[in-house]
Coordinates of C-alpha atoms in Angstrom, one line a residue:
M1 CA -37.5 16.2 20.9
Q2 CA -36.2 14.2 23.8
H3 CA -38.6 11.7 25.4
K4 CA -38.9 8.9 27.9
I5 CA -41.4 6.8 25.9
P6 CA -41.3 3.1 26.8
N7 CA -41.3 1.8 23.2
T8 CA -41.4 -1.8 24.1
K9 CA -44.4 -1.5 26.4
L10 CA -46.5 0.1 23.8
G11 CA -46.9 -2.9 21.4
P12 CA -45.8 -3.2 17.8
L13 CA -46.4 0.5 17.0
G14 CA -44.3 1.9 19.9
D15 CA -41.1 2.3 17.9
E16 CA -42.8 4.3 15.1
M17 CA -44.5 6.6 17.6
A18 CA -41.3 7.3 19.5
S19 CA -39.4 7.9 16.3
A20 CA -41.9 10.5 15.1
V21 CA -41.8 12.3 18.5
S22 CA -38.0 12.4 18.5
T23 CA -37.9 13.9 15.0
C24 CA -39.8 17.0 16.0
V25 CA -37.6 20.0 16.9
H26 CA -40.5 22.2 18.0
C27 CA -39.8 24.8 15.3
G28 CA -43.5 25.7 14.6
F29 CA -43.5 25.7 10.8
C30 CA -46.5 23.4 11.0
L31 CA -48.7 25.9 12.7
A32 CA -49.5 28.0 9.6
A33 CA -50.3 24.8 7.7
C34 CA -52.7 23.4 10.3
P35 CA -56.5 23.9 9.7
T36 CA -57.5 23.5 13.4
Y37 CA -54.8 26.0 14.5
D38 CA -56.0 28.4 11.8
Q39 CA -59.6 28.0 13.2
L40 CA -58.9 27.9 17.0
G41 CA -55.5 29.6 17.4
Q42 CA -54.5 27.4 20.3
E43 CA -51.1 25.7 20.7
P44 CA -52.7 22.4 21.8
D45 CA -54.7 22.4 18.6
S46 CA -51.6 22.5 16.4
P47 CA -49.4 19.6 15.3
R48 CA -46.6 20.7 17.5
G49 CA -48.9 21.0 20.5
R50 CA -50.5 17.6 19.8
I51 CA -47.1 16.0 19.5
V52 CA -46.2 17.2 23.0
L53 CA -49.6 16.0 24.4
M54 CA -49.2 12.6 22.8
K55 CA -45.6 12.3 24.1
E56 CA -46.7 13.1 27.6
V57 CA -49.5 10.5 27.4
L58 CA -47.1 7.9 26.0
E59 CA -44.6 8.7 28.8
G60 CA -47.4 8.2 31.4
E61 CA -47.2 11.9 32.5
L62 CA -50.7 12.8 31.3
S63 CA -53.9 10.8 31.1
V64 CA -55.4 9.8 27.8
D65 CA -58.6 11.6 28.6
D66 CA -56.9 14.9 29.6
A67 CA -55.3 15.0 26.1
S68 CA -58.3 13.7 24.1
L69 CA -60.1 17.0 23.4
H70 CA -57.2 18.3 21.3
I71 CA -56.2 15.0 19.8
D72 CA -59.8 14.4 18.7
R73 CA -59.9 17.7 16.9
C74 CA -57.0 16.7 14.6
L75 CA -58.3 16.1 11.1
G76 CA -55.5 13.8 10.2
C77 CA -55.1 15.9 7.0
L78 CA -51.3 15.7 7.2
A79 CA -50.8 19.3 6.0
C80 CA -48.1 19.5 8.6
E81 CA -45.9 16.9 6.9
P82 CA -45.0 18.9 3.7
A83 CA -44.6 22.0 5.9
C84 CA -42.2 20.4 8.3
P85 CA -38.4 21.0 7.5
S86 CA -37.4 18.2 9.8
G87 CA -39.6 15.6 8.1
V88 CA -41.7 14.6 11.1
P89 CA -43.8 11.6 9.9
Y90 CA -46.9 12.8 11.7
R91 CA -49.0 10.0 10.2
D92 CA -46.7 7.5 12.1
L93 CA -47.8 9.1 15.4
I94 CA -51.4 10.2 15.1
S95 CA -53.1 7.1 13.8
P96 CA -51.0 4.6 15.8
Y97 CA -51.5 6.7 18.9
R98 CA -55.3 6.6 18.4
A99 CA -55.2 2.8 17.8
T100 CA -53.0 2.2 20.8
M101 CA -54.9 4.5 23.3
E102 CA -58.5 3.9 22.2
P103 CA -59.0 1.0 24.6
L104 CA -58.0 3.3 27.5
R105 CA -60.5 6.0 26.5
K106 CA -63.5 6.8 28.8
R107 CA -66.2 7.7 26.2
T108 CA -69.7 8.9 26.8
L109 CA -72.7 6.7 26.0
I110 CA -73.5 8.9 23.0
D111 CA -70.0 8.7 21.7
R112 CA -70.0 4.9 22.0
I113 CA -73.4 4.7 20.2
T114 CA -72.2 7.0 17.4
R115 CA -69.0 5.0 16.9
V116 CA -70.9 1.8 16.7
M117 CA -73.3 3.3 14.2
T118 CA -70.6 4.5 11.9
S119 CA -68.4 1.4 12.2
S120 CA -71.2 -1.0 11.5
T121 CA -72.7 0.9 8.5
L122 CA -70.3 3.0 6.5
P123 CA -67.8 0.2 5.7
Y124 CA -70.6 -2.0 4.4
P125 CA -72.3 -0.8 1.2
G126 CA -75.5 -2.8 1.7
R127 CA -76.0 -1.7 5.3
F128 CA -75.0 1.9 4.4
R129 CA -77.5 2.1 1.6
M130 CA -80.3 0.9 3.9
A131 CA -79.2 3.2 6.8
A132 CA -79.1 6.2 4.4
K133 CA -82.6 5.5 3.1
L134 CA -84.0 5.1 6.7
G135 CA -82.1 8.0 8.0
R136 CA -83.8 10.5 5.7
F137 CA -87.1 9.9 7.5
A138 CA -85.4 10.7 10.8
R139 CA -83.8 14.0 9.5
P140 CA -86.5 16.3 10.9
L141 CA -85.6 15.0 14.4
A142 CA -81.9 16.1 13.9
P143 CA -82.2 19.3 15.9
F144 CA -83.4 17.4 18.9
L145 CA -80.8 14.6 18.8
P146 CA -77.2 14.6 20.2
R147 CA -75.1 16.7 17.9
S148 CA -73.1 13.8 16.4
I149 CA -76.2 11.9 15.5
G150 CA -77.9 15.0 14.2
A151 CA -74.8 15.8 12.1
M152 CA -74.9 12.3 10.7
L153 CA -78.5 12.7 9.6
N154 CA -77.9 16.1 8.0
L155 CA -75.1 14.7 5.9
L156 CA -77.4 12.2 4.1
P157 CA -78.3 13.1 0.6
D158 CA -81.9 13.7 -0.4
R159 CA -81.8 10.7 -2.7
L160 CA -79.3 8.0 -3.6
P161 CA -78.2 7.3 -7.1
P162 CA -79.3 4.0 -8.6
R163 CA -77.2 1.0 -7.6
Q164 CA -74.4 0.0 -10.0
S165 CA -72.3 -3.1 -10.4
W166 CA -69.1 -3.8 -12.3
A167 CA -67.9 -6.8 -14.1
A168 CA -65.1 -8.8 -12.4
T169 CA -63.0 -8.3 -15.6
N170 CA -63.2 -5.3 -17.9
P171 CA -61.1 -5.8 -21.0
A172 CA -58.8 -3.1 -22.4
V173 CA -60.0 -1.3 -25.6
G174 CA -57.4 -1.9 -28.3
Q175 CA -53.9 -3.0 -27.5
R176 CA -53.5 -3.9 -23.8
R177 CA -51.0 -1.6 -22.0
G178 CA -51.5 -2.9 -18.5
R179 CA -53.7 -4.7 -16.0
V180 CA -54.9 -3.3 -12.7
A181 CA -57.3 -4.2 -9.9
L182 CA -59.7 -1.5 -8.7
L183 CA -60.8 -0.9 -5.1
S184 CA -64.6 -0.2 -5.6
G185 CA -65.0 1.4 -2.1
C186 CA -67.8 1.3 0.4
A187 CA -69.4 4.7 1.0
Q188 CA -68.4 5.9 -2.5
S189 CA -70.1 2.9 -4.2
V190 CA -73.3 4.0 -2.6
L191 CA -73.1 7.8 -2.7
A192 CA -71.4 8.1 -6.2
P193 CA -71.1 4.8 -8.0
D194 CA -70.5 6.6 -11.2
I195 CA -67.0 7.4 -10.1
N196 CA -66.1 3.7 -10.5
S197 CA -67.9 3.5 -13.8
A198 CA -65.9 6.5 -15.0
T199 CA -62.7 5.0 -13.7
I200 CA -63.2 1.8 -15.6
D201 CA -64.2 3.7 -18.8
V202 CA -61.2 6.0 -18.8
L203 CA -58.7 3.2 -17.9
T204 CA -60.0 0.6 -20.5
R205 CA -60.3 3.4 -23.1
N206 CA -56.5 3.9 -22.6
G207 CA -55.6 0.2 -22.9
I208 CA -55.8 -0.9 -19.3
E209 CA -57.6 -4.1 -18.3
V210 CA -59.5 -3.5 -15.0
V211 CA -60.2 -6.3 -12.6
V212 CA -62.7 -5.6 -9.8
P213 CA -62.2 -8.3 -7.1
P214 CA -65.6 -9.5 -5.9
S215 CA -64.5 -10.5 -2.4
Q216 CA -62.8 -7.1 -1.6
S217 CA -63.8 -5.2 1.6
C218 CA -63.7 -1.7 2.9
C219 CA -60.1 -0.3 2.7
G220 CA -60.1 0.1 6.5
A221 CA -59.1 3.8 6.5
L222 CA -62.1 5.0 8.4
S223 CA -61.5 2.4 11.1
W224 CA -57.8 3.1 11.3
H225 CA -58.1 6.9 11.6
V226 CA -60.5 6.7 14.5
G227 CA -58.6 4.1 16.5
N228 CA -60.6 1.0 15.6
W229 CA -57.5 -1.0 15.0
N230 CA -59.0 -4.5 15.1
Q231 CA -61.6 -3.6 12.4
A232 CA -58.9 -2.0 10.3
K233 CA -56.7 -5.1 10.6
R234 CA -59.6 -7.3 9.5
F235 CA -60.3 -5.2 6.5
A236 CA -56.6 -5.0 5.5
I237 CA -56.2 -8.8 5.8
A238 CA -59.4 -9.4 3.7
N239 CA -58.0 -7.2 0.9
L240 CA -54.6 -8.8 1.0
K241 CA -56.4 -12.1 0.2
A242 CA -58.9 -10.6 -2.3
F243 CA -56.6 -8.7 -4.6
P244 CA -54.7 -10.6 -7.2
A245 CA -50.9 -10.5 -7.2
D246 CA -50.6 -10.6 -11.0
V247 CA -51.6 -6.9 -11.6
D248 CA -49.5 -3.9 -12.4
A249 CA -51.2 -1.7 -9.8
I250 CA -54.0 -1.7 -7.2
V251 CA -56.0 1.4 -8.2
T252 CA -57.9 3.7 -5.9
N253 CA -60.1 6.6 -6.8
A254 CA -60.8 8.0 -3.4
A255 CA -57.9 9.8 -1.7
G256 CA -58.8 8.5 1.8
C257 CA -58.9 4.9 0.6
G258 CA -55.6 5.2 -1.1
S259 CA -54.0 6.8 1.9
G260 CA -55.4 4.1 4.2
M261 CA -54.1 1.2 1.9
H262 CA -50.7 2.8 1.9
E263 CA -50.7 2.3 5.7
Y264 CA -51.4 -1.5 5.6
A265 CA -47.8 -2.3 6.7
M266 CA -48.3 -0.1 9.7
I267 CA -51.8 -1.5 10.4
L268 CA -50.5 -5.0 10.2
K269 CA -47.2 -4.5 12.0
G270 CA -46.4 -7.3 14.3
T271 CA -48.7 -9.7 12.5
P272 CA -47.9 -12.6 10.2
Y273 CA -49.2 -10.4 7.3
E274 CA -46.7 -7.5 7.8
S275 CA -44.3 -8.5 5.0
E276 CA -47.1 -9.3 2.6
A277 CA -48.7 -5.9 3.4
S278 CA -45.4 -4.1 2.6
D279 CA -45.4 -5.7 -0.9
F280 CA -49.1 -4.8 -1.3
V281 CA -48.5 -1.2 -0.5
G282 CA -45.9 -0.9 -3.2
K283 CA -48.6 -1.5 -5.8
V284 CA -51.3 0.9 -4.5
K285 CA -51.7 3.9 -6.8
D286 CA -54.3 6.6 -7.4
V287 CA -56.0 6.4 -10.7
S288 CA -54.5 9.8 -11.8
V289 CA -51.0 8.4 -11.2
V290 CA -51.7 5.3 -13.3
L291 CA -53.0 7.4 -16.1
A292 CA -50.1 9.9 -15.9
E293 CA -47.6 7.0 -16.0
L294 CA -49.1 5.8 -19.3
G295 CA -47.7 8.9 -21.0
E296 CA -49.7 9.5 -24.1
L297 CA -53.5 9.0 -23.6
A298 CA -56.3 8.4 -26.1
A299 CA -57.1 11.7 -27.9
I300 CA -59.9 13.7 -26.3
P301 CA -62.4 15.2 -28.8
Q302 CA -62.1 18.9 -29.5
R303 CA -64.5 21.3 -27.8
S304 CA -64.8 25.0 -28.4
E305 CA -66.7 26.3 -25.4
P306 CA -64.4 27.5 -22.6
L307 CA -64.7 25.7 -19.3
R308 CA -63.2 27.0 -16.0
I309 CA -62.4 24.2 -13.6
A310 CA -61.3 24.8 -10.0
Y311 CA -59.2 21.9 -8.8
H312 CA -59.4 21.1 -5.1
D313 CA -56.5 19.2 -3.5
A314 CA -57.9 16.3 -1.4
C315 CA -55.6 16.2 1.7
H316 CA -55.1 12.5 1.6
L317 CA -54.1 12.7 -2.1
A318 CA -51.8 15.8 -1.9
N319 CA -50.3 15.4 1.6
A320 CA -50.6 11.7 2.2
Q321 CA -49.7 10.4 -1.3
S322 CA -47.9 13.5 -2.7
V323 CA -50.2 13.5 -5.7
R324 CA -50.7 17.1 -6.9
V325 CA -49.4 17.4 -10.4
Q326 CA -51.0 14.4 -12.1
P327 CA -54.7 15.4 -11.7
R328 CA -53.9 18.9 -12.9
D329 CA -52.0 17.6 -15.9
L330 CA -54.9 15.3 -16.9
L331 CA -57.5 18.0 -16.7
S332 CA -55.2 20.3 -18.6
Q333 CA -55.3 17.9 -21.6
I334 CA -59.0 18.6 -22.1
P335 CA -59.4 21.1 -24.9
A336 CA -60.7 24.6 -23.9
V337 CA -60.3 24.0 -20.2
E338 CA -58.8 26.7 -17.9
L339 CA -57.6 25.2 -14.7
L340 CA -58.0 27.4 -11.6
E341 CA -56.1 27.3 -8.3
I342 CA -58.1 27.9 -5.1
P343 CA -56.7 30.3 -2.6
E344 CA -55.5 28.8 0.7
S345 CA -55.7 25.4 -1.0
H346 CA -53.5 23.8 1.7
L347 CA -56.3 24.1 4.2
C348 CA -58.6 21.0 4.6
C349 CA -62.3 21.3 3.5
G350 CA -63.4 19.7 6.8
S351 CA -64.5 16.4 5.5
A352 CA -61.8 14.0 6.8
G353 CA -63.6 10.7 7.1
T354 CA -66.1 10.9 10.0
Y355 CA -64.9 14.4 11.2
N356 CA -68.2 15.9 10.1
V357 CA -69.9 13.7 12.7
D358 CA -67.2 13.9 15.4
Q359 CA -66.5 17.6 15.2
P360 CA -69.4 19.2 13.3
E361 CA -68.8 22.8 14.3
I362 CA -65.1 22.9 13.1
A363 CA -66.1 20.9 10.0
K364 CA -68.8 23.4 9.1
S365 CA -66.4 26.4 9.6
L366 CA -63.8 24.8 7.4
G367 CA -66.3 23.9 4.7
D368 CA -67.7 27.5 4.7
D369 CA -64.1 28.9 4.4
K370 CA -63.2 26.5 1.6
V371 CA -66.3 27.3 -0.5
R372 CA -65.8 31.0 0.0
H373 CA -62.2 30.7 -1.4
L374 CA -63.5 28.3 -4.2
L375 CA -66.2 30.7 -5.4
S376 CA -63.7 33.5 -5.5
T377 CA -62.2 31.9 -8.6
D378 CA -65.6 32.0 -10.4
P379 CA -65.5 28.4 -11.6
D380 CA -67.9 26.6 -13.9
L381 CA -67.0 23.3 -12.3
V382 CA -65.0 21.9 -9.4
A383 CA -62.8 18.8 -9.7
T384 CA -61.3 16.7 -6.9
G385 CA -60.3 13.2 -6.1
N386 CA -62.1 12.1 -3.0
I387 CA -65.7 11.3 -2.3
G388 CA -65.6 12.9 1.2
C389 CA -64.4 16.2 -0.2
M390 CA -67.0 16.0 -3.0
T391 CA -69.8 15.6 -0.4
Q392 CA -68.5 18.3 1.8
L393 CA -68.0 20.8 -1.0
Q394 CA -71.3 20.1 -2.7
T395 CA -73.2 20.5 0.7
H396 CA -71.5 23.9 1.4
L397 CA -71.9 25.1 -2.2
A398 CA -75.6 24.5 -2.0
A399 CA -75.8 26.2 1.4
A400 CA -74.0 29.2 -0.2
G401 CA -76.7 29.3 -2.9
S402 CA -74.3 28.2 -5.7
N403 CA -75.3 25.8 -8.5
V404 CA -71.6 24.9 -9.3
Q405 CA -71.2 21.1 -9.4
V406 CA -68.4 19.0 -7.9
R407 CA -67.1 16.1 -10.0
H408 CA -64.3 13.6 -9.7
T409 CA -61.4 14.1 -12.0
V410 CA -62.1 10.8 -13.8
Q411 CA -65.8 11.7 -14.3
I412 CA -64.7 14.9 -16.0
L413 CA -62.3 13.0 -18.2
R414 CA -64.9 10.4 -19.1
D415 CA -67.4 13.1 -19.9
A416 CA -64.8 14.8 -22.2
Y417 CA -64.2 11.6 -24.0
V418 CA -67.9 11.0 -24.7
G419 CA -68.6 14.6 -25.6
K420 CA -70.8 15.4 -22.7
L421 CA -68.7 17.9 -20.8

């Protein structure tokens, strides 16, 4: 697509945004893959339409606020990328655009309050735990509050699991086959800390020493994807300093976090940390990838009772990191497991970071659709690789009257190892 984008006037991300726009040939293959186009049926709510809108804003032909309705509706799920025959790197446009244009936005007071609440709580486990506990008491007021704040309260669980902590070094069991550093996460460590415990258990059981850097911070993905560039940079720099260089991989067990850390070179472009960030990105791997690369894993005890597991592709694992086969292969190694594919699996479940708060109506519709397709497979259990998806799916399963539980892939593996599956 031809453009008149003034790259040099747009800061360090200008070249990437212009390049992404120029790669688009306006073919429309992305429309069928886009969840918001599927929901709303409007061209401006498709990747192709959004690229045109962002191009016009970057060229100065359209105001930021005139385009914001449709840009804000983008989940950032990146389903458009594998669908695109031209290879448009949509991620190099949507997040940099939001980061570059956010200072020019005219937001309402409620929007500003909501953004401050999320950015000052979610990335900090201690604050988030306290806010979640207090928020439960305010939940009865949700119908009378602005929709974004009400949606935030309704997402809070009835109770939080007990706090867990992890040793700085977790030695391998038996012969050491590798050494990795684990991102323990922020919201996940509060909502589902057992995912980290299961990750450490499965890795160490298979000969991997796991280091948990005590000075690590939030990955920065939530900040980056909503245009809070300065906060994203602070988190990225903190993690560059916190994670040791002498590890074989930096392991993530939340798709959104892994995707965000893979963008550190973009987030820190034009800073003294850009080169270091590029090296760092090369080591970031999802836990399923690390386990798959080991080859032969420790034997999983035999089990006789059949178990039907529906696997849900987290968008930021399948689309952003191209990790689709590895989790399925791992689950298929469990005796007596039948792996089920969910219809319309390419469509996002509607979680997408803070999307439930920012666009609650679309998020609810996507969640309802996903659960309807999921239940059509008649599963005993649902597996996925992202805390946001787990929360969204479990909420909508409960609303549908289903008792089916959602578990992380490594939790299922850990349970199989210890005979509790």
